[in-house]
């Protein structure tokens, strides 16, 4: 992982070496914006100190750090949730090109990114899928009452095709089941729709994830691909020639 990070640092560009106006604007408006994550403090501090035990049903590639199936919320938060900084970055990426977006998140977990995205004034709706019934129940309780959030308890494979056909989605954020095959399978279904923005988390999680990301980047239907070490971002922009950017963040 350390070796890969050094390689990323060597390859990554600052805004002065980027010639695409779209990506230059993305760097200025999204990456270089001073993040104000205060709105996430209350949500995350409740999780950080929460001793409730949750019986976890492991889905996808599972967790590398935890063995027992009963875990405290505060441990799940530490090991599997997005940090407030990352959750806010995902929100800003979604806001960048769309003033009224509907997004699907694969992997609710404790709802950190779900909550962050839902708080965007530009978020029409966030639908989030979680396979583990107890995590789903826990997150449903803490996110209840937020009108633009819809949580679904299902495995991704069963829910993805119907959600994609029933909703007009602008974006998909994939943050679960980090395996080569699953990532390519999800992408294959998504690219057949009109979804303009796809965000992949943990692209450096394993050799398989990195290979999946490289294959995905070569796909003709998405014209701009950006790598921010752990995050991979794709945009459909037919007005732009196909180009890949590894950006310093
Ligand atoms: C890394 S966590 C998501 C973190 C969350 N997006 C956040 O920002 O805090 C991944 C979640 O995806 C769920 N998951 C993994 N594979 C799944 C699958 N195939 N179907 C449904 N849920 C899955 C796991 O149970 C876990 O809660």
CSV table of C-alpha atoms and ligand atoms in Angstrom, one decimal:
chain,number,residue,atom,x,y,z
A,1,UNK,CA,0.0,0.0,0.0
A,2,UNK,CA,2.8,2.4,0.9
A,3,UNK,CA,4.6,1.6,-2.4
A,4,UNK,CA,1.4,2.4,-4.3
A,5,UNK,CA,1.0,5.6,-2.4
A,6,UNK,CA,4.5,6.8,-3.4
A,7,UNK,CA,3.7,5.8,-7.0
A,8,UNK,CA,0.5,7.9,-6.8
A,9,UNK,CA,2.4,10.9,-5.4
A,10,UNK,CA,4.9,10.7,-8.2
A,11,UNK,CA,2.2,10.5,-10.9
A,12,UNK,CA,-0.3,12.9,-9.4
A,13,UNK,CA,-0.6,16.4,-10.8
A,14,UNK,CA,-1.4,19.7,-9.2
A,15,UNK,CA,-3.7,22.2,-10.9
A,16,UNK,CA,-0.8,23.9,-12.7
A,17,UNK,CA,-0.2,20.9,-14.8
A,18,UNK,CA,-3.8,20.3,-15.7
A,19,UNK,CA,-5.0,21.6,-19.1
A,20,UNK,CA,-8.6,20.6,-19.0
A,21,UNK,CA,-10.8,23.6,-17.9
A,22,UNK,CA,-13.4,21.1,-16.4
A,23,UNK,CA,-10.8,19.4,-14.2
A,24,UNK,CA,-9.1,22.7,-13.3
A,25,UNK,CA,-12.4,24.0,-12.1
A,26,UNK,CA,-13.0,20.7,-10.2
A,27,UNK,CA,-9.7,21.1,-8.4
A,28,UNK,CA,-10.5,24.7,-7.5
A,29,UNK,CA,-14.1,24.3,-6.5
A,30,UNK,CA,-14.0,20.8,-4.9
A,31,UNK,CA,-10.5,19.8,-3.9
A,32,UNK,CA,-9.2,23.2,-2.8
A,33,UNK,CA,-12.3,24.3,-1.1
A,34,UNK,CA,-11.9,24.7,2.7
A,35,UNK,CA,-14.2,21.9,4.0
A,36,UNK,CA,-16.6,22.9,6.7
A,37,UNK,CA,-17.4,19.6,8.3
A,38,UNK,CA,-19.1,21.1,11.5
A,39,UNK,CA,-22.5,19.9,10.3
A,40,UNK,CA,-21.2,16.3,10.6
A,41,UNK,CA,-19.8,16.7,14.1
A,42,UNK,CA,-23.0,15.8,16.0
A,43,UNK,CA,-23.8,12.8,13.8
A,44,UNK,CA,-20.3,11.4,14.0
A,45,UNK,CA,-19.7,12.1,17.7
A,46,UNK,CA,-22.8,10.0,18.5
A,47,UNK,CA,-21.3,7.1,16.7
A,48,UNK,CA,-17.7,7.6,18.0
A,49,UNK,CA,-18.8,7.0,21.6
A,50,UNK,CA,-21.6,4.5,21.0
A,51,UNK,CA,-21.2,1.2,22.9
A,52,UNK,CA,-24.3,-0.5,21.3
A,53,UNK,CA,-23.4,-4.0,20.1
A,54,UNK,CA,-24.5,-4.8,16.6
A,55,UNK,CA,-24.6,-8.3,15.1
A,56,UNK,CA,-22.9,-7.9,11.8
A,57,UNK,CA,-23.7,-10.1,8.8
A,58,UNK,CA,-20.6,-9.9,6.6
A,59,UNK,CA,-21.2,-8.9,3.0
A,60,UNK,CA,-18.8,-8.6,0.1
A,61,UNK,CA,-15.1,-8.5,0.6
A,62,UNK,CA,-15.7,-8.1,4.4
A,63,UNK,CA,-13.6,-6.3,7.0
A,64,UNK,CA,-9.9,-6.8,7.3
A,65,UNK,CA,-9.7,-5.6,10.9
A,66,UNK,CA,-12.5,-7.3,12.7
A,67,UNK,CA,-13.2,-11.0,13.3
A,68,UNK,CA,-16.1,-11.2,15.8
A,69,UNK,CA,-19.6,-10.8,14.3
A,70,UNK,CA,-20.8,-8.7,17.3
A,71,UNK,CA,-19.2,-5.3,17.2
A,72,UNK,CA,-19.7,-2.1,19.0
A,73,UNK,CA,-20.9,0.8,16.9
A,74,UNK,CA,-17.9,2.9,17.9
A,75,UNK,CA,-15.6,0.1,16.5
A,76,UNK,CA,-17.6,-0.1,13.3
A,77,UNK,CA,-17.4,3.6,13.0
A,78,UNK,CA,-13.6,3.5,13.4
A,79,UNK,CA,-13.0,0.6,10.9
A,80,UNK,CA,-15.7,0.9,8.2
A,81,UNK,CA,-17.2,4.3,8.1
A,82,UNK,CA,-16.1,7.2,6.0
A,83,UNK,CA,-14.3,9.9,7.9
A,84,UNK,CA,-16.2,13.2,8.1
A,85,UNK,CA,-13.6,14.7,5.8
A,86,UNK,CA,-14.1,12.0,3.1
A,87,UNK,CA,-17.9,12.1,3.5
A,88,UNK,CA,-17.9,15.8,2.9
A,89,UNK,CA,-15.6,15.4,-0.1
A,90,UNK,CA,-18.1,13.0,-1.6
A,91,UNK,CA,-20.9,15.5,-1.1
A,92,UNK,CA,-18.8,18.2,-2.8
A,93,UNK,CA,-18.0,15.9,-5.8
A,94,UNK,CA,-21.8,15.3,-6.2
A,95,UNK,CA,-22.6,19.0,-6.1
A,96,UNK,CA,-19.9,19.9,-8.6
A,97,UNK,CA,-21.9,19.5,-11.8
A,98,UNK,CA,-25.4,18.9,-10.7
A,99,UNK,CA,-27.7,21.4,-9.1
A,100,UNK,CA,-30.4,18.9,-8.3
A,101,UNK,CA,-29.1,15.4,-8.1
A,102,UNK,CA,-30.4,12.0,-7.2
A,103,UNK,CA,-27.7,9.5,-6.1
A,104,UNK,CA,-27.5,5.9,-5.2
A,105,UNK,CA,-25.0,4.8,-2.6
A,106,UNK,CA,-23.9,1.1,-2.4
A,107,UNK,CA,-23.0,0.5,1.3
A,108,UNK,CA,-24.8,2.6,3.9
A,109,UNK,CA,-23.0,1.1,6.9
A,110,UNK,CA,-23.7,3.7,9.7
A,111,UNK,CA,-24.8,6.3,7.3
A,112,UNK,CA,-22.0,8.8,7.5
A,113,UNK,CA,-21.7,9.6,3.8
A,114,UNK,CA,-25.5,9.1,3.4
A,115,UNK,CA,-26.0,11.9,6.0
A,116,UNK,CA,-23.3,14.2,4.5
A,117,UNK,CA,-24.8,13.9,1.0
A,118,UNK,CA,-28.4,14.3,2.2
A,119,UNK,CA,-27.4,17.7,3.8
A,120,UNK,CA,-26.5,19.2,0.4
A,121,UNK,CA,-29.0,21.7,-0.7
A,122,UNK,CA,-28.6,20.3,-4.2
A,123,UNK,CA,-29.5,16.7,-3.1
A,124,UNK,CA,-32.9,15.9,-4.3
A,125,UNK,CA,-32.7,12.3,-3.0
A,126,UNK,CA,-30.2,9.8,-1.8
A,127,UNK,CA,-31.1,6.1,-1.9
A,128,UNK,CA,-28.7,3.9,0.0
A,129,UNK,CA,-28.4,0.1,0.1
A,130,UNK,CA,-27.1,-1.9,3.0
A,131,UNK,CA,-27.0,-5.7,3.1
A,132,UNK,CA,-26.6,-6.3,6.9
A,133,UNK,CA,-30.1,-6.1,8.5
A,134,UNK,CA,-28.9,-4.8,11.8
A,135,UNK,CA,-26.8,-2.1,10.3
A,136,UNK,CA,-29.7,-1.1,8.1
A,137,UNK,CA,-32.0,-1.0,11.2
A,138,UNK,CA,-29.5,1.1,13.2
A,139,UNK,CA,-29.0,3.6,10.3
A,140,UNK,CA,-32.7,3.7,9.6
A,141,UNK,CA,-33.3,4.9,13.2
A,142,UNK,CA,-30.6,7.6,13.2
A,143,UNK,CA,-31.5,8.8,9.7
A,144,UNK,CA,-35.3,8.7,10.2
A,145,UNK,CA,-37.0,12.0,9.6
A,146,UNK,CA,-34.6,13.2,6.9
A,147,UNK,CA,-36.9,13.5,3.9
A,148,UNK,CA,-34.5,13.0,1.1
A,149,UNK,CA,-33.0,9.7,2.4
A,150,UNK,CA,-34.3,6.3,1.4
A,151,UNK,CA,-32.6,3.2,2.9
A,152,UNK,CA,-33.0,-0.2,1.4
A,153,UNK,CA,-32.0,-3.5,3.1
A,154,UNK,CA,-30.8,-5.8,0.3
A,155,UNK,CA,-27.7,-7.2,-1.2
A,156,UNK,CA,-26.4,-5.0,-4.0
A,157,UNK,CA,-26.9,-7.6,-6.8
A,158,UNK,CA,-30.6,-8.0,-6.1
A,159,UNK,CA,-31.5,-4.3,-5.7
A,160,UNK,CA,-29.3,-2.6,-8.3
A,161,UNK,CA,-31.1,-3.5,-11.6
A,162,UNK,CA,-34.6,-2.4,-10.3
A,163,UNK,CA,-33.3,0.8,-8.7
A,164,UNK,CA,-31.5,1.8,-11.8
A,165,UNK,CA,-34.6,1.2,-14.0
A,166,UNK,CA,-37.1,2.8,-11.6
A,167,UNK,CA,-35.2,6.0,-10.8
A,168,UNK,CA,-33.5,8.6,-12.9
A,169,UNK,CA,-30.2,8.7,-11.2
A,170,UNK,CA,-27.5,11.3,-11.7
A,171,UNK,CA,-24.8,9.6,-9.7
A,172,UNK,CA,-23.8,6.3,-8.0
A,173,UNK,CA,-21.3,6.0,-5.2
A,174,UNK,CA,-19.9,2.5,-4.8
A,175,UNK,CA,-18.6,1.9,-1.3
A,176,UNK,CA,-19.0,-1.8,-0.6
A,177,UNK,CA,-18.1,-5.3,-1.9
A,178,UNK,CA,-14.6,-4.3,-3.0
A,179,UNK,CA,-13.7,-7.2,-5.3
A,180,UNK,CA,-12.6,-7.1,-8.9
A,181,UNK,CA,-15.5,-9.0,-10.2
A,182,UNK,CA,-18.3,-7.3,-8.2
A,183,UNK,CA,-16.9,-3.8,-9.1
A,184,UNK,CA,-16.9,-4.6,-12.8
A,185,UNK,CA,-20.3,-6.2,-12.6
A,186,UNK,CA,-21.9,-3.1,-10.9
A,187,UNK,CA,-20.2,-0.9,-13.4
A,188,UNK,CA,-21.5,-2.9,-16.3
A,189,UNK,CA,-25.1,-2.4,-15.3
A,190,UNK,CA,-24.5,1.3,-14.4
A,191,UNK,CA,-22.9,2.2,-17.7
A,192,UNK,CA,-26.0,1.1,-19.6
A,193,UNK,CA,-28.0,3.8,-17.9
A,194,UNK,CA,-27.8,7.6,-18.1
A,195,UNK,CA,-25.8,8.0,-14.8
A,196,UNK,CA,-23.4,10.9,-15.4
A,197,UNK,CA,-21.1,10.5,-12.3
A,198,UNK,CA,-19.8,7.3,-10.7
A,199,UNK,CA,-17.6,7.4,-7.6
A,200,UNK,CA,-15.6,4.3,-6.6
A,201,UNK,CA,-14.2,4.1,-3.1
A,202,UNK,CA,-11.1,2.1,-2.1
A,203,UNK,CA,-9.7,1.6,-5.5
A,204,UNK,CA,-6.3,0.8,-3.9
A,205,UNK,CA,-7.9,-1.6,-1.4
A,206,UNK,CA,-6.4,-4.6,-3.3
A,207,UNK,CA,-4.7,-5.6,-6.5
A,208,UNK,CA,-8.1,-6.7,-7.8
A,209,UNK,CA,-9.7,-3.3,-7.1
A,210,UNK,CA,-6.9,-1.5,-8.8
A,211,UNK,CA,-7.2,-3.7,-11.9
A,212,UNK,CA,-11.0,-3.2,-11.9
A,213,UNK,CA,-10.5,0.6,-11.8
A,214,UNK,CA,-7.9,0.5,-14.6
A,215,UNK,CA,-10.3,-1.5,-16.8
A,216,UNK,CA,-13.2,0.9,-15.9
A,217,UNK,CA,-11.1,4.0,-16.8
A,218,UNK,CA,-10.7,2.7,-20.4
A,219,UNK,CA,-14.4,2.6,-20.9
A,220,UNK,CA,-15.5,4.8,-23.8
A,221,UNK,CA,-18.8,6.0,-22.4
A,222,UNK,CA,-17.1,7.9,-19.5
A,223,UNK,CA,-14.9,10.6,-20.8
A,224,UNK,CA,-13.2,12.0,-17.7
A,225,UNK,CA,-11.6,9.8,-15.1
A,226,UNK,CA,-9.9,11.2,-12.0
A,227,UNK,CA,-8.0,9.3,-9.4
A,228,UNK,CA,-7.5,10.7,-5.9
A,229,UNK,CA,-5.5,7.7,-4.5
A,230,UNK,CA,-8.4,6.0,-2.7
A,231,UNK,CA,-11.2,7.5,-4.8
A,232,UNK,CA,-11.9,6.9,-8.5
A,233,UNK,CA,-14.3,9.3,-10.2
A,234,UNK,CA,-15.9,9.0,-13.6
A,235,UNK,CA,-17.9,11.6,-15.6
A,236,UNK,CA,-19.8,11.4,-18.8
A,237,UNK,CA,-18.8,14.5,-20.8
A,238,UNK,CA,-19.3,13.9,-24.5
A,239,UNK,CA,-18.1,17.4,-25.2
A,240,UNK,CA,-14.6,16.5,-23.9
A,241,UNK,CA,-12.0,14.2,-25.3
A,242,UNK,CA,-11.3,11.1,-23.3
A,243,UNK,CA,-8.7,11.8,-20.6
A,244,UNK,CA,-7.4,10.4,-17.3
A,245,UNK,CA,-6.1,12.5,-14.5
A,246,UNK,CA,-4.3,11.5,-11.3
A,247,UNK,CA,-4.7,14.4,-9.0
A,248,UNK,CA,-2.8,15.4,-5.9
A,249,UNK,CA,-5.2,15.6,-2.9
B,1,LIG,C1,-17.2,0.6,3.7
B,1,LIG,S1,-18.8,0.3,4.3
B,1,LIG,C2,-19.7,1.7,3.7
B,1,LIG,C3,-19.3,3.0,4.4
B,1,LIG,C4,-20.3,4.1,4.2
B,1,LIG,N1,-20.6,4.4,2.8
B,1,LIG,C5,-19.8,5.4,4.8
B,1,LIG,O1,-19.6,6.4,4.1
B,1,LIG,O2,-19.6,5.5,6.0
B,1,LIG,C6,-19.4,-0.9,3.3
B,1,LIG,C7,-20.9,-1.4,3.6
B,1,LIG,O3,-21.4,-2.1,2.5
B,1,LIG,C8,-22.1,-3.3,2.9
B,1,LIG,N2,-22.0,-4.3,1.9
B,1,LIG,C9,-20.8,-4.8,1.4
B,1,LIG,N3,-21.1,-5.7,0.4
B,1,LIG,C10,-22.4,-5.7,0.2
B,1,LIG,C11,-23.3,-6.4,-0.7
B,1,LIG,N4,-22.9,-7.2,-1.6
B,1,LIG,N5,-24.6,-6.1,-0.6
B,1,LIG,C12,-25.1,-5.2,0.4
B,1,LIG,N6,-24.3,-4.6,1.3
B,1,LIG,C13,-23.0,-4.8,1.2
B,1,LIG,C14,-21.4,-3.7,4.2
B,1,LIG,O4,-22.3,-4.4,5.1
B,1,LIG,C15,-20.9,-2.4,4.8
B,1,LIG,O5,-21.8,-1.9,5.8
